[in-house]
Short mmCIF file of C-alpha atoms and ligand atoms in Angstrom, two decimals:
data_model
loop_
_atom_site.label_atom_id
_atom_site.label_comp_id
_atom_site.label_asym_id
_atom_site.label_seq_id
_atom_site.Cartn_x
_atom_site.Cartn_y
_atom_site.Cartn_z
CA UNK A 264 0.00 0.00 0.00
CA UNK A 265 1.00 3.37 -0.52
CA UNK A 266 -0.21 6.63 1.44
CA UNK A 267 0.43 10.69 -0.03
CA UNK A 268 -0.16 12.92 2.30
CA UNK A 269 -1.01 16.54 1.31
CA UNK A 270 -0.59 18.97 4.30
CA UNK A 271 0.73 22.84 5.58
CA UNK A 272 1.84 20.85 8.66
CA UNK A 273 4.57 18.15 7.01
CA UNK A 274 6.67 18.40 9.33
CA UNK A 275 4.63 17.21 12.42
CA UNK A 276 3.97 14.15 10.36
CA UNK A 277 7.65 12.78 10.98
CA UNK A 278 7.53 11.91 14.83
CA UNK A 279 4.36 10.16 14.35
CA UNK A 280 5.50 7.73 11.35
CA UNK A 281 8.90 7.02 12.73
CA UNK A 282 7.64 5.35 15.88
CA UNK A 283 6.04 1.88 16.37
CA UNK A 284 3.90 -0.04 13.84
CA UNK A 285 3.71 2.25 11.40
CA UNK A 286 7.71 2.31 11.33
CA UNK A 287 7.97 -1.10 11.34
CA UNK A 288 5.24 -1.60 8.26
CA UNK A 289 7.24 1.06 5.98
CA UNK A 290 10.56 -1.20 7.08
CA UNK A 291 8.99 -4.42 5.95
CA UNK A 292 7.74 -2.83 2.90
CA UNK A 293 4.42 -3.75 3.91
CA UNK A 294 3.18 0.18 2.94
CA UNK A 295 5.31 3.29 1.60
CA UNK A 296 4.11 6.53 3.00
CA UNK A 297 5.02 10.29 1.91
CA UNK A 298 4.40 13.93 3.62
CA UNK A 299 3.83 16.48 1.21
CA UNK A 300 3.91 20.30 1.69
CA UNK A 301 1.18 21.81 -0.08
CA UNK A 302 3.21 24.97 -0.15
CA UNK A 303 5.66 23.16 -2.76
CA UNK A 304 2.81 23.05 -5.22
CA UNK A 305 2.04 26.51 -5.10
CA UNK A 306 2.92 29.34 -8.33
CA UNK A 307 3.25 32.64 -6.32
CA UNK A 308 6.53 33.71 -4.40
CA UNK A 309 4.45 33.75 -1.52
CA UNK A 310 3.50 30.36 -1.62
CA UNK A 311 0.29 31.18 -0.45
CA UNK A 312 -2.32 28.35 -0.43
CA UNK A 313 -5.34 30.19 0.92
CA UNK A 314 -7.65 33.48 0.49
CA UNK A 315 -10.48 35.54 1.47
CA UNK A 316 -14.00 33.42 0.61
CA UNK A 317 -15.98 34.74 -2.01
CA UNK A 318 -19.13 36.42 -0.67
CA UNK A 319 -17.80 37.73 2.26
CA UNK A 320 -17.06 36.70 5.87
CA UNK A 321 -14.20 35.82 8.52
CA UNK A 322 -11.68 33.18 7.88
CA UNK A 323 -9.88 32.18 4.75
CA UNK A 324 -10.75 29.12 2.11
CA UNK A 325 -8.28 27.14 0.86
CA UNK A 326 -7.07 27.57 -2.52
CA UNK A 327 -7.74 24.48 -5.37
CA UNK A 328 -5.22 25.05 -7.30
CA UNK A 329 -2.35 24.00 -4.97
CA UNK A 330 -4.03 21.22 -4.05
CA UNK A 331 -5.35 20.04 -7.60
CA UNK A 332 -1.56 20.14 -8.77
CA UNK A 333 -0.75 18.44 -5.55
CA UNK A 334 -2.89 15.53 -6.48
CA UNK A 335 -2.57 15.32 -10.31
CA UNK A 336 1.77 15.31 -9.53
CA UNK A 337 1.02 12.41 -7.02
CA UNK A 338 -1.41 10.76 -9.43
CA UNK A 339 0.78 11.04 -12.59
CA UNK A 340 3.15 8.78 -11.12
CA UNK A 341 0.64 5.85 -10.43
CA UNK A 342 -3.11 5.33 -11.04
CA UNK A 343 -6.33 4.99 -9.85
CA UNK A 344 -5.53 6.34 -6.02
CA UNK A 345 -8.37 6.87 -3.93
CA UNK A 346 -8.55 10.28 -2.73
CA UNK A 347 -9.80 11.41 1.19
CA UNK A 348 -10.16 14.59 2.61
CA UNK A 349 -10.04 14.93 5.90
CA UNK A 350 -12.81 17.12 7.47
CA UNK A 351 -15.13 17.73 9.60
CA UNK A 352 -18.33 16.90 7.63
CA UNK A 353 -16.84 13.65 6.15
CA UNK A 354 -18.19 10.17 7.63
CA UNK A 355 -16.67 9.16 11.14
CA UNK A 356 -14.10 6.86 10.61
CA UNK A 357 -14.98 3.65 12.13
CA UNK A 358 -12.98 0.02 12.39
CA UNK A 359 -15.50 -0.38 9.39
CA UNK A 360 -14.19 1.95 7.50
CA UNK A 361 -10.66 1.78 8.28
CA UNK A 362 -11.13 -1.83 7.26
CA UNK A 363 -12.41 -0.70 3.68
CA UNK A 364 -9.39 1.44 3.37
CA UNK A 365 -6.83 -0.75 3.98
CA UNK A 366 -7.64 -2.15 0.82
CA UNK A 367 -6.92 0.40 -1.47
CA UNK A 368 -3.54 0.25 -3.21
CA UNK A 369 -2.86 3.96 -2.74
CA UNK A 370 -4.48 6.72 -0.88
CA UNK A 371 -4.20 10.16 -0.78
CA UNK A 372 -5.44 11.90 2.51
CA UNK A 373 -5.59 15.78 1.88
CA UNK A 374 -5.40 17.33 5.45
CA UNK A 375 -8.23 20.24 5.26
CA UNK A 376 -7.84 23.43 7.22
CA UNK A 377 -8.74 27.17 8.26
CA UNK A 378 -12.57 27.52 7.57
CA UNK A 379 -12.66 25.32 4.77
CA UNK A 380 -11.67 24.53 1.55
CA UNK A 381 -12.42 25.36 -1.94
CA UNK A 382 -15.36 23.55 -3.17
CA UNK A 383 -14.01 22.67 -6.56
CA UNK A 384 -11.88 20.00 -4.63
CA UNK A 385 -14.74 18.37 -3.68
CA UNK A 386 -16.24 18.28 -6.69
CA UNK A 387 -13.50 17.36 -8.86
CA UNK A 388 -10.78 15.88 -6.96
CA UNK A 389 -12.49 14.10 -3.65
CA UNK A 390 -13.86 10.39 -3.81
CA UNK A 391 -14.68 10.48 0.07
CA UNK A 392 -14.44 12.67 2.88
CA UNK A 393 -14.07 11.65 6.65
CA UNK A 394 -14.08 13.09 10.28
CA UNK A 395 -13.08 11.13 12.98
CA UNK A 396 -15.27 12.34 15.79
CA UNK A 397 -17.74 15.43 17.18
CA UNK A 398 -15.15 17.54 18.06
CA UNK A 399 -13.42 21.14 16.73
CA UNK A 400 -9.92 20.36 16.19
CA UNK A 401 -7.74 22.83 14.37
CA UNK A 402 -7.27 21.14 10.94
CA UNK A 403 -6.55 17.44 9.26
CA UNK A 404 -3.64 16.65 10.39
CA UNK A 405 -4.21 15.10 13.59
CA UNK A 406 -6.87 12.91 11.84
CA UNK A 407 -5.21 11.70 9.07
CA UNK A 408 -2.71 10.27 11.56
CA UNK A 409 -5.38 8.82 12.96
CA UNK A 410 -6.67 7.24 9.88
CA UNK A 411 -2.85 6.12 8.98
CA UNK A 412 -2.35 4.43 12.04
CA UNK A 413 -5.73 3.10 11.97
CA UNK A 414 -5.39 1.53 8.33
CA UNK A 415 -1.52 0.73 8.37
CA UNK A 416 -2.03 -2.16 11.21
CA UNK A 417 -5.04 -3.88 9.15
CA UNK A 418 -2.38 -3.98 6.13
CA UNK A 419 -1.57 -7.95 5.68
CA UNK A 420 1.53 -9.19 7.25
CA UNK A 421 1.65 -5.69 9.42
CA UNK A 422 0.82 -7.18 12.56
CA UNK A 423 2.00 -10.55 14.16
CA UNK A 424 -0.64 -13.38 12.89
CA UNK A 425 -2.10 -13.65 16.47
CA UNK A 426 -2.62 -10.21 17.09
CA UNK A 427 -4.46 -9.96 13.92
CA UNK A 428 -7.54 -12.60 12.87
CA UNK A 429 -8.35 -14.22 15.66
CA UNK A 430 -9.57 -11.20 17.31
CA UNK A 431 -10.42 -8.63 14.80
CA UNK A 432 -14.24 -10.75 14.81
CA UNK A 433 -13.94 -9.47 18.37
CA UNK A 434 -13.06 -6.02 17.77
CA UNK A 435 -15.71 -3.61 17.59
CA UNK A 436 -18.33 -5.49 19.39
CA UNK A 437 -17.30 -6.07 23.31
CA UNK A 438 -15.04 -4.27 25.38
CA UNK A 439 -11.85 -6.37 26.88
CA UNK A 440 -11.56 -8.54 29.44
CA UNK A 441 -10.05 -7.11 32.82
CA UNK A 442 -5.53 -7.97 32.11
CA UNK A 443 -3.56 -8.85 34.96
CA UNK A 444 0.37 -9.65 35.16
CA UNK A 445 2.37 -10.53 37.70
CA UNK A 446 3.00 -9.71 41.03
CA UNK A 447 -0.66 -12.10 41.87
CA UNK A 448 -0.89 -9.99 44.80
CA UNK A 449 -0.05 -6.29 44.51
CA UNK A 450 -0.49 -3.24 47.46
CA UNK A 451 -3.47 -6.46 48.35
CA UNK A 452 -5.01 -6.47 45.35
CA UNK A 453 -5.60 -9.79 44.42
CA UNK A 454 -5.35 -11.66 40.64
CA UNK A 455 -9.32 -13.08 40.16
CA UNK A 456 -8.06 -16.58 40.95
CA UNK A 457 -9.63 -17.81 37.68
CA UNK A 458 -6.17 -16.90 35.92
CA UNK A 459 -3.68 -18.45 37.95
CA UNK A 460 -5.93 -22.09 37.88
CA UNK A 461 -4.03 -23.33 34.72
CA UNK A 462 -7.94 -24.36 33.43
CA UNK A 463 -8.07 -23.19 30.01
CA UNK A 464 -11.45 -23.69 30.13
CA UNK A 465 -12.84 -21.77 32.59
CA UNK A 466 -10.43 -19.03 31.97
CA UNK A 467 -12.08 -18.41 28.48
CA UNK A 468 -15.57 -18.42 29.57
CA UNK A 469 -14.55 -16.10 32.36
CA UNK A 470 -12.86 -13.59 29.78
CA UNK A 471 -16.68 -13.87 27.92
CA UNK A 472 -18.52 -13.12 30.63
CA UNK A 473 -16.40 -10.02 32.34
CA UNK A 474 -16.14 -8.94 28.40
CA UNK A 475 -20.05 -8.86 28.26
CA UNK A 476 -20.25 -7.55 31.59
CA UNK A 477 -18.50 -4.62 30.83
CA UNK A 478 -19.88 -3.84 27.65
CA UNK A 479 -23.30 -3.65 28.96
CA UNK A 480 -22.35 -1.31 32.00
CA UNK A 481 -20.16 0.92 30.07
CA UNK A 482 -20.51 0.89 25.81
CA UNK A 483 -24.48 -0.84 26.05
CA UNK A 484 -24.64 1.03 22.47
CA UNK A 485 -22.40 -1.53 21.01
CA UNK A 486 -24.47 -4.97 22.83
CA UNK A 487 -27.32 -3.00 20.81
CA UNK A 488 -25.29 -3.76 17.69
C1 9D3 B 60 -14.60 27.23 12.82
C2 9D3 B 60 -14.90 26.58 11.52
N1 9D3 B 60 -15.96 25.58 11.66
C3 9D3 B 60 -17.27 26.20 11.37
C4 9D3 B 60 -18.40 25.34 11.74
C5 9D3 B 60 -15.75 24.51 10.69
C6 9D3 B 60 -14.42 23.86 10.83
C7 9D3 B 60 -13.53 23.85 9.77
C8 9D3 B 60 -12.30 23.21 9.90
C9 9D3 B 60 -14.08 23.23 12.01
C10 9D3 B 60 -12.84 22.58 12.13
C11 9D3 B 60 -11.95 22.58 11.08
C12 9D3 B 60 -10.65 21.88 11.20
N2 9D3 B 60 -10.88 20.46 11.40
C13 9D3 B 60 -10.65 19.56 10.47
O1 9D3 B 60 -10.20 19.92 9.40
C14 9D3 B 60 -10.99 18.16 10.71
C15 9D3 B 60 -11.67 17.52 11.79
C16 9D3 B 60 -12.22 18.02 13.02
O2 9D3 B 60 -12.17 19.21 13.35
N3 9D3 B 60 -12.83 17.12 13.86
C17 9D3 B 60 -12.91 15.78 13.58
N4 9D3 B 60 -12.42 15.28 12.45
C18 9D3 B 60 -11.80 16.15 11.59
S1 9D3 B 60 -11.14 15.70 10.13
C19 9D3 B 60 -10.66 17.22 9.75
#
């Protein structure tokens, strides 16, 4: 898989991509992302990539053309890549939906920003748009990291075998089970003695139950599901 980022922010990207999974998936090959600055797609000196909106009122809009270079350079080099703008009236992303994306060959996430962005994007440029919660944040950036690391460990071969299948059926509908490692007895807090039986067993059916248990008390919304 490959992911193009388009962004004002590229450098913040770097810290975020260079740690954990998603390092270890662009080491073994297993995706190929890259950070672009909008601003290098820009014509003026300036390298300005917003303006005032037509109509009237505060904020700025962001330009289309930087962005519709942006994409065309990125998309000359390869083909059909599925194109996602980040913002705030896009679908939430969902393990659903992260699960659709991970099978695209190539994405590009464009990182939106200020008050908006040119419509023309939309309309020309944008297969999907998503948000990735009810909240004001400042721009895409954030979220698209969100949606990287989201998609990058559903990637085949990304994650260990074990981490992976057997529990992604899980996923999404109850809660975990309460973990416990060692010490068995810690400040008096005891290990549910369940765990340290050795009975396979009754171990499993005791992970289902506090699972279900917990899901009902705190995320019912998902039981409803
Ligand atoms: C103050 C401007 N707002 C008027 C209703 C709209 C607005 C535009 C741009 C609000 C936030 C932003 C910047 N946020 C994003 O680009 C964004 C976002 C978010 O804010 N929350 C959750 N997901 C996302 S994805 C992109």
């Amino acid at each position: 898989m490959r992911i193009d980022i388009i962004t004002i922010f590229p450098k913040c990207f770097k810290p975020v991509l260079d740690e954990s999974i998603v390092k270890r998936a662009q080491e073994k090959g297993k995706v190929k992302i890259f950070v672009h600055d909008l601003r290098d797609y820009t014509l003026d000196k300036h390298r300005k990539v917003d303006d005032r909106p037509f109509g009237g009122g505060s904020g700025m809009v962001m330009n289309a053309e930087p962005i519709f270079r942006a994409v065309e350079a990125i998309k000359s080099r390869g083909h059909k890549a599925r194109v996602v703008l980040l913002c705030p009236q896009g679908e939430t992303l969902t393990q659903k939906s992260a699960k659709r994306l991970s099978k695209f060959k190539h994405l590009i996430l464009i990182c939106g920003h200020y008050e908006g962005i040119d419509e023309r994007v939309r309309q020309k440029l944008v297969d999907e748009e998503t948000s990735i919660g009810d909240y004001v944040l400042t721009g895409g950036e954030l979220p698209a990291m969100v949606l990287v690391d989201a998609v990058v460990r559903l990637v085949p071969g990304v994650l260990g075998d074990k981490n992976s299948l057997n529990f992604e059926s899980f996923e999404g509908n109850l809660l975990e089970y309460p973990h416990y490692t060692r010490p068995a007895n810690f400040k008096g807090m005891c290990v549910p003695q369940v765990l340290l039986s050795g009975d396979h067993k009754k171990i499993e059916l005791w992970r289902k139950e506090q699972a279900l248990k917990r899901t009902k008390k705190k995320r019912p919304d998902l039981l409803a599901k």
